Amino acid sequence: MNIKKTLLLFLSNFIIICFPIFLLFVMGPSEIFFGNYKEFGFVYQEFGWKFLIFAFLISFIFTLVISFFPDKLGKYILSVFWGIGIAGYIQTMFLNRHLEQMGVRAEAYTASPSKIIVNSIIWTTIILGALLFAKFQQNIFKKVMLTSSLIILGMQCVGYISLFPSADKSAFTYYSDKDELILDGSKQFTVSSNDNIILFILDNFSSTYLASAVEKYPDLKDFLHDFTYYNNADCNYHGTYPSLPHLLTGNDLDPSLSVDDWLEDCWTNTTTNDYFSILSDANYKVNLYTPTTSILTGNHSLSLLDGKISNITTKQSSICIDYHKLYKTMFYMSCYRFMPEYFKSFLTYQMKHIPLLYLIHKTIFYIQIMIFIII
């Protein structure tokens, strides 16, 4: 076999192998990212180009290894790659129509037994069909594999490229104003080796919720054994505003003042200054975690809380990414789309242990929970 034919054979095998790998490692994570980047809080460069390089590199390695196998075994391996690619493409494009988003429910996603069986039959039929076709129609099947892989891979590449102009610059750069003040979340799960005061303020949380939940899950409170639950605690006001500023400063709402004026008074009056001075003199740090700072500051910046809240920092200095969890999360989310129904519940269960909350050490906790920590 001359060099030209060898290179053409290697290229055709590379295309067939790259087809499912590109779907799983490049197109899947990229579509997920560009559909949700404003909520994720990290930019494409953190994982995108690495996944792209990895996909082509691993495809090249697989192709190189297969080239040393006997022709017959190599064709069977190629047929399995192609079958997985076709089945995954069909799963993503057509069979996931009623698939719920990850994290919608507290429990893991579970498909009905009938749906799992039908889905498994489709996958098995495609992969076994590819093996049988490769066995009995080798020449024709190689052309079918190469042509279909090339067409679908080409469409996916066009779709992949089209994702970039559809996104704004926040998908690729972190902040237009890197000096803007925010609440740093990097110490959100770090406590002092000395005494700690941790206060969970639960928004829209009825006093009956916990009791009914404990009836159903008796061990629910085990991890809170050192906490005190005030089941009769209530705020003076009906809404999140002005309840939170009042809870944190003790300043009663003054209806005669505008929102901004009242919030400024909350954080600058003598009583509030004295209270936080006492904490500071006792060597306490006060860290506040909430995604919605405007409830506390109105149209003022977080400089209003400066000298009282300890975890105020600039946006640029707050970025700290756990890349291992980031890569694993993006891969699992892609697998959730690509894989058969049988594996989806396992993937959602795994995702419970890698929440995006831990990926980006920023200000975001849960939208209805504020944590007030004094350490």
Coordinates of C-alpha atoms in Angstrom, one line a residue:
M1 CA 0.0 0.0 0.0
N2 CA 1.5 3.3 -1.0
I3 CA 1.8 6.4 1.2
K4 CA -1.2 8.2 -0.5
K5 CA -3.6 5.3 0.1
T6 CA -2.2 4.9 3.7
L7 CA -2.9 8.5 4.5
L8 CA -6.3 8.4 2.9
L9 CA -7.2 5.3 4.9
F10 CA -5.9 6.9 8.1
L11 CA -7.9 10.1 7.4
S12 CA -11.1 8.2 6.7
N13 CA -10.7 6.2 10.0
F14 CA -9.9 9.4 11.8
I15 CA -13.2 11.0 10.6
I16 CA -15.2 8.0 11.7
I17 CA -13.6 7.9 15.2
C18 CA -13.7 11.7 15.6
F19 CA -17.5 11.8 14.8
P20 CA -18.8 10.5 18.2
I21 CA -15.9 12.0 20.2
F22 CA -16.5 15.5 18.7
L23 CA -20.2 15.2 19.6
L24 CA -19.5 14.2 23.2
F25 CA -16.4 16.4 24.1
V26 CA -16.9 19.5 21.9
M27 CA -20.4 20.0 20.5
G28 CA -22.2 18.9 23.7
P29 CA -20.3 21.0 26.2
S30 CA -20.2 24.0 23.9
E31 CA -23.9 24.0 23.3
I32 CA -24.6 23.7 27.0
F33 CA -22.2 26.5 27.8
F34 CA -23.4 29.0 25.2
G35 CA -27.0 28.3 26.2
N36 CA -26.3 29.0 29.9
Y37 CA -23.1 31.1 30.1
K38 CA -24.8 34.1 31.8
E39 CA -25.7 31.8 34.7
F40 CA -22.5 29.8 34.8
G41 CA -20.1 32.6 35.7
F42 CA -17.1 31.3 33.9
V43 CA -15.9 32.0 30.3
Y44 CA -15.5 29.6 27.4
Q45 CA -11.7 29.7 27.5
E46 CA -11.7 27.9 30.9
F47 CA -12.6 24.6 29.2
G48 CA -13.6 25.0 25.5
W49 CA -10.3 25.0 23.7
K50 CA -8.9 22.3 26.0
F51 CA -11.9 20.0 25.2
L52 CA -11.4 20.8 21.5
I53 CA -7.7 19.9 21.5
F54 CA -8.4 16.8 23.6
A55 CA -11.1 15.6 21.2
F56 CA -8.8 15.8 18.2
L57 CA -5.8 14.4 20.1
I58 CA -7.7 11.4 21.5
S59 CA -9.2 10.7 18.1
F60 CA -5.7 10.8 16.5
I61 CA -4.4 8.4 19.2
F62 CA -7.3 5.9 18.7
T63 CA -6.9 6.1 14.9
L64 CA -3.2 5.4 15.3
V65 CA -3.7 2.5 17.6
I66 CA -6.4 0.9 15.4
S67 CA -4.1 1.2 12.3
F68 CA -1.9 -1.5 13.9
F69 CA -4.8 -3.9 14.4
P70 CA -5.8 -6.6 11.8
D71 CA -8.1 -5.2 9.1
K72 CA -11.1 -7.2 10.2
L73 CA -10.8 -6.3 13.9
G74 CA -10.2 -2.6 12.9
K75 CA -13.4 -2.6 10.9
Y76 CA -15.4 -3.9 13.8
I77 CA -14.0 -1.3 16.1
L78 CA -14.7 1.4 13.6
S79 CA -18.3 0.1 13.3
V80 CA -18.8 0.4 17.0
F81 CA -17.5 4.0 17.1
W82 CA -19.8 4.8 14.2
G83 CA -22.8 3.0 15.8
I84 CA -22.3 4.9 19.1
G85 CA -22.0 8.2 17.1
I86 CA -25.2 7.6 15.2
A87 CA -27.1 6.4 18.3
G88 CA -25.8 9.4 20.3
Y89 CA -26.7 11.8 17.5
I90 CA -30.3 10.4 17.3
Q91 CA -30.5 10.5 21.1
T92 CA -29.5 14.2 21.2
M93 CA -31.5 15.4 18.3
F94 CA -34.7 13.3 18.6
L95 CA -35.0 11.1 21.7
N96 CA -34.3 13.8 24.3
R97 CA -37.3 15.9 23.5
H98 CA -39.0 15.3 26.9
L99 CA -35.8 15.1 28.9
E100 CA -35.8 17.4 31.9
Q101 CA -33.0 19.7 32.7
M102 CA -30.4 18.7 35.3
G103 CA -31.2 20.0 38.8
V104 CA -34.9 20.7 38.2
R105 CA -35.8 18.2 40.9
A106 CA -33.9 17.4 44.1
E107 CA -34.0 13.7 43.3
A108 CA -32.1 12.2 40.3
Y109 CA -33.9 12.0 37.0
T110 CA -35.4 8.5 36.4
A111 CA -37.0 7.4 33.1
S112 CA -39.9 4.9 33.2
P113 CA -38.9 1.2 32.7
S114 CA -40.7 1.1 29.3
K115 CA -38.8 4.2 28.1
I116 CA -35.5 2.7 29.2
I117 CA -36.3 -0.6 27.4
V118 CA -37.4 1.1 24.2
N119 CA -34.3 3.4 24.3
S120 CA -32.0 0.4 24.9
I121 CA -33.5 -1.5 22.0
I122 CA -32.8 1.5 19.7
W123 CA -29.2 1.8 20.8
T124 CA -28.6 -2.0 20.7
T125 CA -30.2 -2.3 17.3
I126 CA -28.0 0.5 15.8
I127 CA -24.7 -0.8 17.3
L128 CA -25.4 -4.5 16.5
G129 CA -26.7 -3.5 13.1
A130 CA -23.4 -1.7 12.5
L131 CA -21.4 -4.8 13.4
L132 CA -23.5 -7.0 11.2
F133 CA -23.3 -4.6 8.3
A134 CA -19.5 -4.5 8.8
K135 CA -19.3 -8.2 8.7
F136 CA -21.4 -8.9 5.6
Q137 CA -21.2 -5.7 3.6
Q138 CA -17.7 -4.5 4.3
N139 CA -16.9 -2.4 1.2
I140 CA -20.4 -0.8 1.1
F141 CA -20.5 -0.2 4.8
K142 CA -17.1 1.5 4.9
K143 CA -18.4 4.0 2.4
V144 CA -21.6 4.5 4.4
M145 CA -19.7 5.0 7.6
L146 CA -17.3 7.5 6.1
T147 CA -20.0 9.5 4.2
S148 CA -22.5 9.7 7.0
S149 CA -19.7 10.5 9.5
L150 CA -18.3 13.2 7.3
I151 CA -21.8 14.8 6.7
I152 CA -22.8 14.8 10.3
L153 CA -19.4 15.9 11.5
G154 CA -19.4 18.7 9.0
M155 CA -22.9 19.9 10.1
Q156 CA -21.7 19.8 13.7
C157 CA -18.6 21.8 12.9
V158 CA -20.7 24.4 11.2
G159 CA -23.1 24.5 14.2
Y160 CA -20.1 24.7 16.5
I161 CA -18.6 27.7 14.7
S162 CA -22.0 29.4 14.6
L163 CA -22.2 29.3 18.4
F164 CA -19.5 32.0 18.7
P165 CA -21.0 35.0 16.9
S166 CA -24.4 34.3 18.7
A167 CA -22.9 35.0 22.1
D168 CA -21.9 38.4 23.6
K169 CA -18.5 39.2 25.0
S170 CA -19.4 38.1 28.5
A171 CA -19.0 34.5 27.2
F172 CA -15.3 35.2 26.5
T173 CA -14.2 37.9 29.0
Y174 CA -15.1 38.1 32.6
Y175 CA -16.0 41.7 33.4
S176 CA -16.2 45.1 31.7
D177 CA -15.5 46.7 35.1
K178 CA -13.0 44.5 37.0
D179 CA -12.9 46.9 39.9
E180 CA -16.6 46.6 40.7
L181 CA -17.2 45.6 44.3
I182 CA -18.8 42.2 45.0
L183 CA -19.1 39.8 47.9
D184 CA -16.3 37.3 47.8
G185 CA -17.5 33.7 48.1
S186 CA -14.1 32.0 48.3
K187 CA -14.4 31.5 52.1
Q188 CA -18.1 30.5 52.0
F189 CA -17.4 27.0 53.3
T190 CA -14.5 27.9 55.5
V191 CA -15.0 28.5 59.2
S192 CA -12.8 29.7 62.0
S193 CA -11.0 27.2 64.3
N194 CA -12.3 29.4 67.1
D195 CA -16.0 30.2 67.8
N196 CA -18.3 30.7 64.8
I197 CA -21.8 32.2 64.6
I198 CA -23.5 31.0 61.4
L199 CA -27.0 32.3 60.7
F200 CA -29.1 30.9 57.8
I201 CA -31.9 33.3 56.8
L202 CA -34.4 31.4 54.7
D203 CA -36.5 33.4 52.3
N204 CA -40.1 32.1 51.6
F205 CA -39.6 29.3 54.1
S206 CA -42.8 28.4 56.0
S207 CA -42.4 27.4 59.7
T208 CA -44.2 24.1 58.7
Y209 CA -41.8 23.1 56.0
L210 CA -39.1 21.5 58.2
A211 CA -41.6 19.7 60.4
S212 CA -43.3 18.0 57.5
A213 CA -39.9 17.2 55.9
V214 CA -38.6 15.6 59.0
E215 CA -41.7 13.4 59.2
K216 CA -40.8 12.0 55.8
Y217 CA -37.0 12.0 56.2
P218 CA -36.3 11.5 60.0
D219 CA -32.5 11.9 59.6
L220 CA -32.8 15.2 57.8
K221 CA -31.6 17.3 60.8
D222 CA -28.7 15.1 61.7
F223 CA -26.1 17.3 60.0
L224 CA -27.6 20.4 61.8
H225 CA -27.2 18.9 65.3
D226 CA -25.2 21.9 66.5
F227 CA -27.7 24.4 65.2
T228 CA -30.7 25.9 66.8
Y229 CA -33.9 26.1 64.7
Y230 CA -36.1 29.0 65.7
N231 CA -39.5 27.8 64.4
N232 CA -41.3 30.9 65.7
A233 CA -38.8 33.4 64.3
D234 CA -40.3 35.9 61.9
C235 CA -39.4 39.2 60.4
N236 CA -41.4 42.4 60.8
Y237 CA -42.1 42.8 57.1
H238 CA -43.7 40.8 54.3
G239 CA -41.0 41.0 51.6
T240 CA -37.3 40.2 51.3
Y241 CA -36.9 44.0 51.2
P242 CA -37.0 45.5 53.7
S243 CA -36.7 42.4 55.9
L244 CA -33.0 41.6 55.3
P245 CA -31.6 45.1 55.9
H246 CA -33.7 45.2 59.1
L247 CA -32.5 41.8 60.3
L248 CA -28.9 42.6 59.7
T249 CA -28.8 46.2 61.1
G250 CA -31.8 46.4 63.4
N251 CA -32.9 49.6 61.6
D252 CA -36.7 49.9 61.4
L253 CA -38.2 50.9 58.0
D254 CA -38.9 54.6 57.7
P255 CA -41.7 55.0 55.1
S256 CA -40.9 58.7 54.8
L257 CA -37.5 58.0 53.3
S258 CA -36.7 56.7 49.8
V259 CA -35.3 53.2 49.4
D260 CA -31.8 54.5 48.8
D261 CA -31.9 57.0 51.7
W262 CA -33.3 54.4 54.1
L263 CA -30.7 51.8 53.2
E264 CA -27.9 54.4 53.5
D265 CA -29.2 55.2 57.0
C266 CA -29.4 51.5 57.9
W267 CA -25.7 51.0 57.3
T268 CA -24.4 54.4 58.5
N269 CA -26.4 55.2 61.6
T270 CA -24.8 55.3 65.0
T271 CA -26.4 52.1 66.3
T272 CA -25.2 50.1 63.3
N273 CA -21.7 51.6 63.5
D274 CA -21.5 50.8 67.2
Y275 CA -22.7 47.2 66.6
F276 CA -20.2 46.4 64.0
S277 CA -17.4 48.2 65.9
I278 CA -18.1 45.9 68.9
L279 CA -17.7 42.8 66.6
S280 CA -14.5 44.3 65.1
D281 CA -13.0 45.1 68.5
A282 CA -13.7 41.4 69.5
N283 CA -11.7 40.3 66.4
Y284 CA -14.7 38.9 64.6
K285 CA -14.9 38.9 60.8
V286 CA -18.4 39.3 59.3
N287 CA -18.9 37.5 56.0
L288 CA -22.1 37.9 54.0
Y289 CA -23.2 35.6 51.1
T290 CA -26.1 36.5 48.9
P291 CA -26.4 36.9 45.1
T292 CA -28.7 39.9 45.3
T293 CA -26.8 42.8 47.0
S294 CA -29.2 45.4 45.8
I295 CA -31.6 44.3 48.5
L296 CA -29.0 45.6 51.0
T297 CA -27.6 48.6 49.1
G298 CA -30.3 49.8 46.7
N299 CA -28.5 51.9 44.0
H300 CA -25.5 52.3 46.2
S301 CA -22.4 50.2 45.7
L302 CA -21.1 47.8 48.3
S303 CA -18.8 50.5 49.5
L304 CA -21.8 51.3 51.7
L305 CA -21.0 48.2 53.7
D306 CA -17.3 48.7 53.8
G307 CA -15.8 48.5 57.3
K308 CA -18.7 46.3 58.4
I309 CA -18.8 43.3 56.0
S310 CA -15.4 41.6 55.7
N311 CA -15.7 39.7 52.4
I312 CA -16.1 42.7 50.1
T313 CA -13.7 42.5 47.2
T314 CA -13.4 43.4 43.5
K315 CA -14.8 41.1 40.8
Q316 CA -11.4 40.3 39.2
S317 CA -9.8 39.2 42.4
S318 CA -12.7 36.9 43.3
I319 CA -12.3 34.4 40.4
C320 CA -11.0 31.0 41.5
I321 CA -12.0 28.0 39.5
D322 CA -11.7 24.3 40.5
Y323 CA -10.8 23.0 37.0
H324 CA -11.1 19.4 37.9
K325 CA -14.7 19.8 38.9
L326 CA -15.4 22.2 36.0
Y327 CA -14.1 19.6 33.4
K328 CA -16.0 16.8 35.1
T329 CA -19.2 18.8 35.3
M330 CA -19.2 19.9 31.6
F331 CA -18.4 16.3 30.6
Y332 CA -21.2 14.8 32.7
M333 CA -23.7 17.3 31.4
S334 CA -22.7 16.4 27.8
C335 CA -23.0 12.7 28.6
Y336 CA -26.5 13.4 30.1
R337 CA -27.6 14.5 26.6
F338 CA -25.7 12.0 24.6
M339 CA -26.0 8.7 26.6
P340 CA -29.0 6.2 26.6
E341 CA -31.8 6.7 29.1
Y342 CA -30.4 3.9 31.3
F343 CA -27.4 6.0 32.3
K344 CA -29.1 9.4 32.8
S345 CA -30.2 8.8 36.4
F346 CA -26.6 7.8 37.3
L347 CA -25.3 11.0 35.7
T348 CA -27.8 13.2 37.5
Y349 CA -26.8 11.5 40.8
Q350 CA -23.1 12.2 40.1
M351 CA -23.9 15.8 39.3
K352 CA -25.4 16.2 42.8
H353 CA -21.8 15.9 44.1
I354 CA -20.3 18.4 41.7
P355 CA -22.7 21.4 41.9
L356 CA -21.6 24.5 40.0
L357 CA -21.8 26.3 43.4
Y358 CA -18.4 24.7 44.2
L359 CA -16.9 25.4 40.8
I360 CA -16.9 29.2 40.9
H361 CA -15.9 30.7 44.2
K362 CA -18.0 33.8 43.7
T363 CA -21.0 35.4 45.4
I364 CA -23.7 32.9 44.4
F365 CA -25.2 30.6 46.9
Y366 CA -28.9 29.8 46.5
I367 CA -31.2 32.6 45.4
Q368 CA -33.5 32.1 48.4
I369 CA -30.9 31.7 51.1
M370 CA -28.6 34.3 52.7
I371 CA -25.8 33.2 54.9
F372 CA -24.5 35.6 57.6
I373 CA -21.2 34.2 59.1
I374 CA -19.3 35.8 61.9
I375 CA -15.9 34.2 62.5

